mmCIF file of C-alpha atoms in Angstrom:
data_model
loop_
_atom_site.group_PDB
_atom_site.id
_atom_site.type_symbol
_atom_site.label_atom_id
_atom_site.label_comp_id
_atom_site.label_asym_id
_atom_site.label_seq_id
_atom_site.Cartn_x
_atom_site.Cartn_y
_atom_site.Cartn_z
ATOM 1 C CA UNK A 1 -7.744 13.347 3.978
ATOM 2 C CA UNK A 2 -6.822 13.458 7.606
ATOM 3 C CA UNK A 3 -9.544 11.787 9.107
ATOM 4 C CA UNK A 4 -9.339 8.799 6.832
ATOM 5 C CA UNK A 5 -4.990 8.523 7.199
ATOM 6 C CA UNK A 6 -5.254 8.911 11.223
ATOM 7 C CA UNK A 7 -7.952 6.181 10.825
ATOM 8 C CA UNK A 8 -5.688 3.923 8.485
ATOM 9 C CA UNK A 9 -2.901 4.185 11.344
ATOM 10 C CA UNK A 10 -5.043 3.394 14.458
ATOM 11 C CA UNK A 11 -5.984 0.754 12.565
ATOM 12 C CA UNK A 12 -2.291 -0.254 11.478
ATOM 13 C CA UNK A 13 -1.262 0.388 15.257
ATOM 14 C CA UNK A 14 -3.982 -1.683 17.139
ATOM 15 C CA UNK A 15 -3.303 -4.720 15.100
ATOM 16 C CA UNK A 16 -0.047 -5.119 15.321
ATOM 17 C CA UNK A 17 0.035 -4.424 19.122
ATOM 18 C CA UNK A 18 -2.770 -7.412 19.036
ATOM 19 C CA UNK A 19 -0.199 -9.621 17.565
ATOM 20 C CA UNK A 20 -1.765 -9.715 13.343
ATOM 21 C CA UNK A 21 0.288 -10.187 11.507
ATOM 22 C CA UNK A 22 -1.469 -9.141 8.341
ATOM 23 C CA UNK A 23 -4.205 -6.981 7.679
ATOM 24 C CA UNK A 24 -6.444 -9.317 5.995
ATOM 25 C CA UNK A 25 -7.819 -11.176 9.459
ATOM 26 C CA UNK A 26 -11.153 -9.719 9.859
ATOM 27 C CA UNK A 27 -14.570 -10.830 10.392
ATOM 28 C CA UNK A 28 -17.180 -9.379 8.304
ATOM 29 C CA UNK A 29 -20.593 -8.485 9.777
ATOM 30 C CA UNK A 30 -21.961 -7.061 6.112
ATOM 31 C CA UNK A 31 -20.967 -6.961 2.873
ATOM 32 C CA UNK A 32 -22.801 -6.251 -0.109
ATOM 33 C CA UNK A 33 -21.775 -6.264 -4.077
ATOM 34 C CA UNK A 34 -23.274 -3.977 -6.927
ATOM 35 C CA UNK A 35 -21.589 -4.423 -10.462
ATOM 36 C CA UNK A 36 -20.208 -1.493 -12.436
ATOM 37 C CA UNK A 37 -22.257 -1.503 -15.552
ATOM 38 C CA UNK A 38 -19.976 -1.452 -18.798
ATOM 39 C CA UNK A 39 -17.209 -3.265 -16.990
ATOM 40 C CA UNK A 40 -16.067 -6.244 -15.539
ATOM 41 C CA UNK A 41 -15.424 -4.721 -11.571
ATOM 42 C CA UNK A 42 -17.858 -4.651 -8.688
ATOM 43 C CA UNK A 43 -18.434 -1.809 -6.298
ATOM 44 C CA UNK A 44 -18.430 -4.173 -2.293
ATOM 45 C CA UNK A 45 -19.516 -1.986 0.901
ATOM 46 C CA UNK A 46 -18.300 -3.720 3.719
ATOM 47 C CA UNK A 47 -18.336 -3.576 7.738
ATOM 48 C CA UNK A 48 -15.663 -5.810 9.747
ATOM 49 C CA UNK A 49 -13.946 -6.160 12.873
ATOM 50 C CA UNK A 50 -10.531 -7.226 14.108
ATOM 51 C CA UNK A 51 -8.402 -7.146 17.324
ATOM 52 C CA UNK A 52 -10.053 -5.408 20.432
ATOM 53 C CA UNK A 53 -13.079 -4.324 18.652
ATOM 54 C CA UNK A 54 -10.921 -2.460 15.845
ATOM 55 C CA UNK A 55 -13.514 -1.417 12.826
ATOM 56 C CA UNK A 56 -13.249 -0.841 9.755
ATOM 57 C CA UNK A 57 -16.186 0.049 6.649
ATOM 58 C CA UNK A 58 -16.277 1.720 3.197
ATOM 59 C CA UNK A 59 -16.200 0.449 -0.329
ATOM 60 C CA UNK A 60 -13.459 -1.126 -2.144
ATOM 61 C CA UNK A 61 -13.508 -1.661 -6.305
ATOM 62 C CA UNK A 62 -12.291 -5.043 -7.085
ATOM 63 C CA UNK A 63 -12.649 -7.115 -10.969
ATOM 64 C CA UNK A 64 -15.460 -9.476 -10.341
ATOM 65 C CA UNK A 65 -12.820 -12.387 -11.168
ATOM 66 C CA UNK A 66 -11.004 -11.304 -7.708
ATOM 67 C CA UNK A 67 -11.976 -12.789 -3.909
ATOM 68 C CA UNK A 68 -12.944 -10.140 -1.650
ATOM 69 C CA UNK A 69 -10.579 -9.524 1.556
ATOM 70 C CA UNK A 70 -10.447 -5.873 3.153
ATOM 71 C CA UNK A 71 -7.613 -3.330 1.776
ATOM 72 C CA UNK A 72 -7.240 -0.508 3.556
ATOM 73 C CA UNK A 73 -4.665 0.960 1.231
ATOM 74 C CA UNK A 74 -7.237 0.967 -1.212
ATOM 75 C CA UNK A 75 -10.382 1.812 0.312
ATOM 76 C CA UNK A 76 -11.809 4.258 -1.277
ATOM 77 C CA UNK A 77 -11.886 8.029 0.349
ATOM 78 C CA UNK A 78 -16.149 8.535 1.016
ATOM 79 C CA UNK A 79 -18.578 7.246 3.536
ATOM 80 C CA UNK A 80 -21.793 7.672 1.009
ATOM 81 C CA UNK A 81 -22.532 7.639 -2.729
ATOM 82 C CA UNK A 82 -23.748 11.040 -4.671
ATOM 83 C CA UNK A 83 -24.539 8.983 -7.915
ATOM 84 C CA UNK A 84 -25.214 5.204 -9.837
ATOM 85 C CA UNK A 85 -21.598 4.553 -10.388
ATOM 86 C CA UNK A 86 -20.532 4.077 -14.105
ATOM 87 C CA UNK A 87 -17.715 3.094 -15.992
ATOM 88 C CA UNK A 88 -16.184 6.141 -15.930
ATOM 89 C CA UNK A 89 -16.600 7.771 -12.405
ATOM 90 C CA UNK A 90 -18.076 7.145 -9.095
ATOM 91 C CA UNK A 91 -18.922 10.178 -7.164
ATOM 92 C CA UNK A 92 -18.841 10.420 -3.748
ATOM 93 C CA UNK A 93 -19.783 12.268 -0.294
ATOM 94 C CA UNK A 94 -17.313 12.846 3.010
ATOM 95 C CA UNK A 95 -16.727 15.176 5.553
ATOM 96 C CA UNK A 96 -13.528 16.744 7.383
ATOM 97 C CA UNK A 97 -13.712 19.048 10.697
ATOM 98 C CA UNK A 98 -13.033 22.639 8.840
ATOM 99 C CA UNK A 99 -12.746 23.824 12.555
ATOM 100 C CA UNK A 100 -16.582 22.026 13.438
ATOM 101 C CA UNK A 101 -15.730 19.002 15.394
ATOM 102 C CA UNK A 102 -15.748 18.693 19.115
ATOM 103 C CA UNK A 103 -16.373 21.581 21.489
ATOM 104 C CA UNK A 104 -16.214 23.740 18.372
ATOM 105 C CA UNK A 105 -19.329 22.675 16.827
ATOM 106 C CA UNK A 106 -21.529 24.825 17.978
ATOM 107 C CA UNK A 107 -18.916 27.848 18.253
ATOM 108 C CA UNK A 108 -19.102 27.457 14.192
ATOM 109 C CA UNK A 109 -21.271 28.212 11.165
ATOM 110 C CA UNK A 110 -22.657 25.328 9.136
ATOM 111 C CA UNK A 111 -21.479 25.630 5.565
ATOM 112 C CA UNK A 112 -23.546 23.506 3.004
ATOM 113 C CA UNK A 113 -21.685 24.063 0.020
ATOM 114 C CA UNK A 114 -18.593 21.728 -0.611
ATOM 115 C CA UNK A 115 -15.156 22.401 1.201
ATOM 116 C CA UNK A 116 -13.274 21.005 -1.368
ATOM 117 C CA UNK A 117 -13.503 18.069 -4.104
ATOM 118 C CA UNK A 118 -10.414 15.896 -5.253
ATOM 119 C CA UNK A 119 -10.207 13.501 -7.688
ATOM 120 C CA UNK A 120 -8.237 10.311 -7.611
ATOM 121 C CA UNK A 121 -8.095 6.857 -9.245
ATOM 122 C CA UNK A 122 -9.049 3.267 -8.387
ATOM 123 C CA UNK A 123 -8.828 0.344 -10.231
ATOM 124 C CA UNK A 124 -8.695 2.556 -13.219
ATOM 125 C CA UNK A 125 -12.125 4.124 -12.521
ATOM 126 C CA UNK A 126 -11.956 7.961 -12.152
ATOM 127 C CA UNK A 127 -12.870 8.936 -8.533
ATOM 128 C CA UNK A 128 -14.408 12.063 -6.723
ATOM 129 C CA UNK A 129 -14.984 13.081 -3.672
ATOM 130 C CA UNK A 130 -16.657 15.824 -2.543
ATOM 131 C CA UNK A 131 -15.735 16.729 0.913
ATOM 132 C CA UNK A 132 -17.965 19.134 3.389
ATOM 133 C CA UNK A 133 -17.512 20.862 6.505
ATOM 134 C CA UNK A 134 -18.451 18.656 9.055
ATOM 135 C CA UNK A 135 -21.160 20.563 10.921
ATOM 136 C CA UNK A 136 -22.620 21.584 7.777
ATOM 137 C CA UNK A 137 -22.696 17.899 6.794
ATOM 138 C CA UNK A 138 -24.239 16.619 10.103
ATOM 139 C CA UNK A 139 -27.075 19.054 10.095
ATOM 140 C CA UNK A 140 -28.558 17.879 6.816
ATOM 141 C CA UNK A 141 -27.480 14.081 6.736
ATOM 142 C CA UNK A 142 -30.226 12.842 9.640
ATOM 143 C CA UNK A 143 -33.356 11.406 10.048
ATOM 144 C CA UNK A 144 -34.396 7.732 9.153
ATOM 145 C CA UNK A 145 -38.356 7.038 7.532
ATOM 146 C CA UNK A 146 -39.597 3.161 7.696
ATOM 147 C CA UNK A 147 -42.068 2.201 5.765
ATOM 148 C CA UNK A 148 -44.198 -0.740 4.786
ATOM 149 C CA UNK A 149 -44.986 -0.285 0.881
ATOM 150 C CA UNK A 150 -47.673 -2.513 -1.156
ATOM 151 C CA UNK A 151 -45.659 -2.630 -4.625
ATOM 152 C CA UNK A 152 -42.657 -0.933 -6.867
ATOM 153 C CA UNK A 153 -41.909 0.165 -10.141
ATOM 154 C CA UNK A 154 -38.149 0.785 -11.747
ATOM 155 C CA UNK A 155 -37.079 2.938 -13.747
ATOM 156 C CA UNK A 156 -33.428 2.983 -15.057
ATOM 157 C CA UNK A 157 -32.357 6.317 -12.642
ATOM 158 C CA UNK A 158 -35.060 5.474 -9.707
ATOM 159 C CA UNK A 159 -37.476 3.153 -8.024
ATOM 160 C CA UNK A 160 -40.953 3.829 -6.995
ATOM 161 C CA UNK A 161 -42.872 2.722 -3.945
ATOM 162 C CA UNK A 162 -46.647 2.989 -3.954
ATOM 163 C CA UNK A 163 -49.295 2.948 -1.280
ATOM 164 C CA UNK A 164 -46.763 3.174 1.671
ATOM 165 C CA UNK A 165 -47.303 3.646 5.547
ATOM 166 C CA UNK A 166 -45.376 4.275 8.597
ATOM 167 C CA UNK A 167 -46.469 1.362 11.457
ATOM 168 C CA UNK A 168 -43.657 2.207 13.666
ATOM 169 C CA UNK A 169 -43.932 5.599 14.650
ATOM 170 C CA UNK A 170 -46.995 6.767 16.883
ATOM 171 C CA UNK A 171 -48.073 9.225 14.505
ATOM 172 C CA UNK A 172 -47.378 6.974 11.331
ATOM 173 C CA UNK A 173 -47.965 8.776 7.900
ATOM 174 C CA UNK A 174 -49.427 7.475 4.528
ATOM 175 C CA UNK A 175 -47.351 8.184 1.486
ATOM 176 C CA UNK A 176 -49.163 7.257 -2.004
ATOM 177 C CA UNK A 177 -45.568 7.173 -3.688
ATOM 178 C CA UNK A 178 -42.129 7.470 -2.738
ATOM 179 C CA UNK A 179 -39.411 7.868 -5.097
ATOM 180 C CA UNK A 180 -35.887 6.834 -4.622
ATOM 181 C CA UNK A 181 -32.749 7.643 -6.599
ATOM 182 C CA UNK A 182 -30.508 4.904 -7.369
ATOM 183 C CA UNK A 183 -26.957 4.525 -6.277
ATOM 184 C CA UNK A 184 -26.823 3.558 -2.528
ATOM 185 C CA UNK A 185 -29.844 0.948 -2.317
ATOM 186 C CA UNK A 186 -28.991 -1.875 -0.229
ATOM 187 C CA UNK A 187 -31.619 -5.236 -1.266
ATOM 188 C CA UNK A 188 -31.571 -7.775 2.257
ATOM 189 C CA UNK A 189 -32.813 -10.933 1.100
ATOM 190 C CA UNK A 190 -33.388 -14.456 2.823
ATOM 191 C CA UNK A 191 -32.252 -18.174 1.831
ATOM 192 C CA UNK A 192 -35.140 -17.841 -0.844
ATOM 193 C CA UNK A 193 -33.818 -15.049 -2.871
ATOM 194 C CA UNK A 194 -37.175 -13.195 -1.284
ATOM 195 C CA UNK A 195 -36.284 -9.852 0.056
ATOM 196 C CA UNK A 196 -36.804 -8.893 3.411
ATOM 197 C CA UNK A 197 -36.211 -4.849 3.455
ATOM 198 C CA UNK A 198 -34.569 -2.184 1.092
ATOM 199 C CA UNK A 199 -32.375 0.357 3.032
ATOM 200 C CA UNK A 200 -32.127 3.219 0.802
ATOM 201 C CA UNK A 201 -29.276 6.265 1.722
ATOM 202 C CA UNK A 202 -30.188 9.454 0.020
ATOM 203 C CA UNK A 203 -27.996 12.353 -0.827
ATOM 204 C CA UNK A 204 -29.617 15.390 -2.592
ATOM 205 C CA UNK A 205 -27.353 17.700 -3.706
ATOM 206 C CA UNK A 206 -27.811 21.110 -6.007
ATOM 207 C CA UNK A 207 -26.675 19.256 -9.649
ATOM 208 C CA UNK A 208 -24.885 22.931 -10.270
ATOM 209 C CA UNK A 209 -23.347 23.738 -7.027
ATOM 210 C CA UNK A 210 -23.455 20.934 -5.163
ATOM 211 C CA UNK A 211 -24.841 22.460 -1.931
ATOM 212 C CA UNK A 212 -26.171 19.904 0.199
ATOM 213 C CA UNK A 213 -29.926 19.797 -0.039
ATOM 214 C CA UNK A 214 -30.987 17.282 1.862
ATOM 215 C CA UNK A 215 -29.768 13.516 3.767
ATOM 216 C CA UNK A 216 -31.827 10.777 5.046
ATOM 217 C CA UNK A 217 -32.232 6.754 5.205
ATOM 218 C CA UNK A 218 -35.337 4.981 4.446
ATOM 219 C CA UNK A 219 -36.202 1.670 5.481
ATOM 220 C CA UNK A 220 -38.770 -0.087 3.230
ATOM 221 C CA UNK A 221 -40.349 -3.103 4.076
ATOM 222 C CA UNK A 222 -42.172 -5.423 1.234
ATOM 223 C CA UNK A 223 -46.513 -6.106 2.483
ATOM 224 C CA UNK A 224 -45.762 -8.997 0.140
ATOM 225 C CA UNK A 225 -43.185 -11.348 -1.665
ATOM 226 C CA UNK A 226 -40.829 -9.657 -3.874
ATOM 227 C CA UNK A 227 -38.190 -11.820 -5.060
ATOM 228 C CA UNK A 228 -34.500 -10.129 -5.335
ATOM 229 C CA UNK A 229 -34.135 -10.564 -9.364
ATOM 230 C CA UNK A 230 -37.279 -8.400 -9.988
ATOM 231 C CA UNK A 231 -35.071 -5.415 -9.317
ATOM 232 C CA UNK A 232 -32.383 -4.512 -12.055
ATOM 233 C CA UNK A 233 -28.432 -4.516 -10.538
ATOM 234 C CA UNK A 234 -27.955 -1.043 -11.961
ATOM 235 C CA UNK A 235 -26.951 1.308 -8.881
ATOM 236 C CA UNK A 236 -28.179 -1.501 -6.325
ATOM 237 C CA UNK A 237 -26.317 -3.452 -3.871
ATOM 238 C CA UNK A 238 -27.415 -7.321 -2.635
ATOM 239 C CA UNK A 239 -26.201 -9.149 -0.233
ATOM 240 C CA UNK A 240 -22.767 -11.143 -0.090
ATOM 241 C CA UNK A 241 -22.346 -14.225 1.899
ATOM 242 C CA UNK A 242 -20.230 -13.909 4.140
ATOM 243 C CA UNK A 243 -17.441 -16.647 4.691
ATOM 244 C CA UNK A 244 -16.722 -17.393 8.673
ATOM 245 C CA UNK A 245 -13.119 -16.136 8.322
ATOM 246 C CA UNK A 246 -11.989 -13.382 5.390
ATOM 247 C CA UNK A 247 -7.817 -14.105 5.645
#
């Protein structure tokens, strides 16, 4: 993708011109860890920084036996998860221009359907990516709900929130259940194992033609103790800790 290679040589070029000499000194600001059911490898999202405010974020398959350090080389190609990744596959969501970036955004038509999807491999896990035009992508992937929710259910596909309001908005809504597909679900927990909020990214997309339905983030906030092991680690990430230096 040319997006992600121009990114991968910024990169390259800033940190050299820094004086690194390797690509592995970064600081990580987040980084969480969901295991890949039927195998031995974890699925990490990261964010870190290096010289002059270089950045660099995605997800990165690595055997559980293995300490995590950022490769770029083998980052893998998508900002967002479509699915719980299995054993098998992990399907993912990017974007590309397609003639919609810049002063031509608004000088194009949003497409919703896929651009193109290509299939690779990582750490012997098959990998695809379906790619849409960028304006297309942009108009559907917004908006971000919060939430304060009294308690949850799980099921092995979803979670449910019940008895849920907005307190942050001025005109806060009451939701009597929420349901969230698994797959990108992000558990922030304390020193107690209690967690603290759920950041949930959704992708709907059309299961036979993949249009893109629908994108948004929700922010869910526990009224009272949950601890972390109450929730299953099938298509859920937790928190890492984070080491002061990742060489």
């Amino acid at each position: 993708m040319k997006i992600k290679f121009l990114k991968y040589l910024i990169l390259l070029f800033c940190f050299y011109s820094c004086g690194f000499e390797k690509l592995g000194e970064w600081k990580i600001s987040t980084l969480y860890a969901q295991k890949i059911q039927g195998t031995s490898k974890v699925l990490y999202k990261y964010d870190a920084w290096g010289g002059r405010d270089s950045n660099a974020n995605g997800f990165v398959i690595l055997d559980s036996s293995d300490t995590f350090k950022i490769d770029l080389q083998n980052e893998l190609p998508f900002y967002n998860l479509s699915d719980i990744p299995n054993k098998t596959k992990i399907v993912g969501i990017t974007h590309d221009c397609y003639n919609s970036c810049g002063s031509d955004y608004y000088k194009s038509k949003p497409i919703f359907y896929p651009m193109k999807i290509e299939k690779s491999l990582s750490n012997d896990i098959h990998i695809e990516t379906i790619i849409y035009q960028y304006r297309g992508y942009s108009e559907k992937a917004g908006g971000l709900e919060r939430y304060v929710f009294e308690k949850f259910a799980e099921t092995k596909d979803s979670l449910f929130f019940y008895d849920l309001n907005d307190v942050e908005s001025m005109n806060g809504i009451h939701l009597d259940e929420l349901r969230i597909k698994k797959g990108e679900i992000y558990l922030l927990q304390n020193e107690n194992k209690e967690v603290e909020k759920i950041i949930a990214k959704q992708k709907t997309l059309n299961p036979k033609t993949k249009e893109f339905i629908d994108g948004r983030t929700c922010s869910l906030t526990p009224k009272n103790k949950i601890l972390s092991n109450k929730f299953s680690e099938r298509g859920i990430f937790r928190e890492v800790k984070i080491k002061e230096n990742n060489n």
